[in-house]
Amino acid sequence: MQISNFLTFLSDPKLVLIIALLMPLIVALLILLLNKKRNLRDGVMVIGAAITFIHVYQLLVWYMQDIQITLLVVNIVNNINIAFEVTALGILFAFIASFLWIITSIY
């Protein structure tokens, strides 16, 4: 994969939001599968934390540029939706939590 393709991959806000939401779940499943292989398990945790932090940071940059990011999961009826939306408090919490996840993974 070329660098330009990777940067294009990170330019879609909804895809970045999906990755930021799903990466901790994927890492948790990998940790369960790699229970006996301690070094590999710890490496997966640090890499997953770093990937999550990068994606949350990108969401923060877009939020600071006043780009509204909303991911509609399902439309139940006309005005009732289940969706994820990047808000000020939510992105602050995600940024701090993903940064601390890297530190606790290394520790």
Short mmCIF file of C-alpha atoms in Angstrom, two decimals:
data_model
loop_
_atom_site.label_atom_id
_atom_site.label_comp_id
_atom_site.label_asym_id
_atom_site.label_seq_id
_atom_site.Cartn_x
_atom_site.Cartn_y
_atom_site.Cartn_z
CA MET A 1 0.00 0.00 0.00
CA GLN A 2 1.40 3.37 -0.98
CA ILE A 3 1.46 6.35 1.36
CA SER A 4 -0.97 8.31 -0.84
CA ASN A 5 -3.47 5.43 -0.73
CA PHE A 6 -3.16 5.29 3.06
CA LEU A 7 -3.76 9.04 3.37
CA THR A 8 -6.81 8.74 1.11
CA PHE A 9 -8.00 5.94 3.38
CA LEU A 10 -7.78 8.32 6.36
CA SER A 11 -9.64 11.11 4.55
CA ASP A 12 -13.13 9.61 4.97
CA PRO A 13 -14.52 10.80 8.34
CA LYS A 14 -17.11 8.04 8.65
CA LEU A 15 -14.54 5.32 8.00
CA VAL A 16 -12.18 6.85 10.57
CA LEU A 17 -15.02 6.95 13.09
CA ILE A 18 -15.87 3.29 12.40
CA ILE A 19 -12.25 2.26 12.90
CA ALA A 20 -11.98 4.31 16.11
CA LEU A 21 -15.11 2.59 17.43
CA LEU A 22 -14.27 -0.96 16.36
CA MET A 23 -10.52 -1.10 17.03
CA PRO A 24 -10.85 -1.63 20.83
CA LEU A 25 -13.31 -4.48 20.19
CA ILE A 26 -11.00 -6.10 17.65
CA VAL A 27 -8.05 -5.77 20.03
CA ALA A 28 -10.08 -7.29 22.87
CA LEU A 29 -10.93 -10.31 20.72
CA LEU A 30 -7.31 -10.71 19.65
CA ILE A 31 -6.18 -10.53 23.27
CA LEU A 32 -8.58 -13.34 24.14
CA LEU A 33 -7.28 -15.43 21.24
CA LEU A 34 -3.63 -14.76 22.12
CA ASN A 35 -4.04 -15.52 25.81
CA LYS A 36 -1.07 -17.92 25.99
CA LYS A 37 1.34 -15.85 23.83
CA ARG A 38 2.18 -13.01 26.19
CA ASN A 39 4.60 -10.99 24.02
CA LEU A 40 2.38 -11.15 20.95
CA ARG A 41 -0.67 -10.26 23.03
CA ASP A 42 1.08 -7.23 24.53
CA GLY A 43 2.29 -6.13 21.10
CA VAL A 44 -1.21 -6.34 19.67
CA MET A 45 -2.48 -4.24 22.57
CA VAL A 46 0.11 -1.46 22.04
CA ILE A 47 -0.40 -1.42 18.26
CA GLY A 48 -4.19 -1.37 18.65
CA ALA A 49 -3.95 1.47 21.16
CA ALA A 50 -1.74 3.46 18.81
CA ILE A 51 -4.07 2.88 15.84
CA THR A 52 -7.03 3.97 17.94
CA PHE A 53 -5.19 7.10 19.10
CA ILE A 54 -4.25 8.06 15.52
CA HIS A 55 -7.86 7.76 14.39
CA VAL A 56 -9.23 9.66 17.38
CA TYR A 57 -6.64 12.38 16.80
CA GLN A 58 -7.80 12.68 13.19
CA LEU A 59 -11.39 12.98 14.41
CA LEU A 60 -10.26 15.72 16.82
CA VAL A 61 -8.59 17.63 13.98
CA TRP A 62 -11.76 17.45 11.92
CA TYR A 63 -13.86 18.51 14.90
CA MET A 64 -11.60 21.55 15.45
CA GLN A 65 -12.14 22.45 11.77
CA ASP A 66 -15.93 22.42 12.38
CA ILE A 67 -16.48 19.31 10.28
CA GLN A 68 -19.55 17.52 11.61
CA ILE A 69 -19.10 13.76 11.71
CA THR A 70 -22.18 11.60 12.15
CA LEU A 71 -22.51 7.90 11.52
CA LEU A 72 -26.09 6.70 11.10
CA VAL A 73 -26.35 3.09 12.25
CA VAL A 74 -30.06 2.47 11.76
CA ASN A 75 -33.19 4.50 11.10
CA ILE A 76 -35.95 2.99 13.25
CA VAL A 77 -38.81 5.26 12.18
CA ASN A 78 -39.01 8.68 10.56
CA ASN A 79 -37.28 10.81 13.22
CA ILE A 80 -35.83 8.13 15.49
CA ASN A 81 -32.29 7.10 14.61
CA ILE A 82 -29.45 5.24 16.24
CA ALA A 83 -26.32 7.15 15.33
CA PHE A 84 -22.86 8.13 16.53
CA GLU A 85 -21.98 11.83 16.45
CA VAL A 86 -18.69 13.45 17.36
CA THR A 87 -19.32 16.04 20.08
CA ALA A 88 -16.96 18.22 22.12
CA LEU A 89 -17.14 16.20 25.32
CA GLY A 90 -17.11 12.90 23.44
CA ILE A 91 -13.99 13.70 21.43
CA LEU A 92 -12.24 15.02 24.54
CA PHE A 93 -13.00 11.80 26.41
CA ALA A 94 -11.97 9.64 23.44
CA PHE A 95 -8.71 11.55 23.01
CA ILE A 96 -7.74 11.25 26.68
CA ALA A 97 -8.83 7.61 26.93
CA SER A 98 -7.00 6.54 23.77
CA PHE A 99 -3.83 8.35 24.88
CA LEU A 100 -3.97 6.74 28.32
CA TRP A 101 -4.57 3.34 26.69
CA ILE A 102 -1.16 3.62 25.00
CA ILE A 103 0.53 4.45 28.30
CA THR A 104 -1.18 1.67 30.22
CA SER A 105 -0.41 -0.82 27.44
CA ILE A 106 3.28 -0.01 27.64
CA TYR A 107 3.28 -0.06 31.43
#
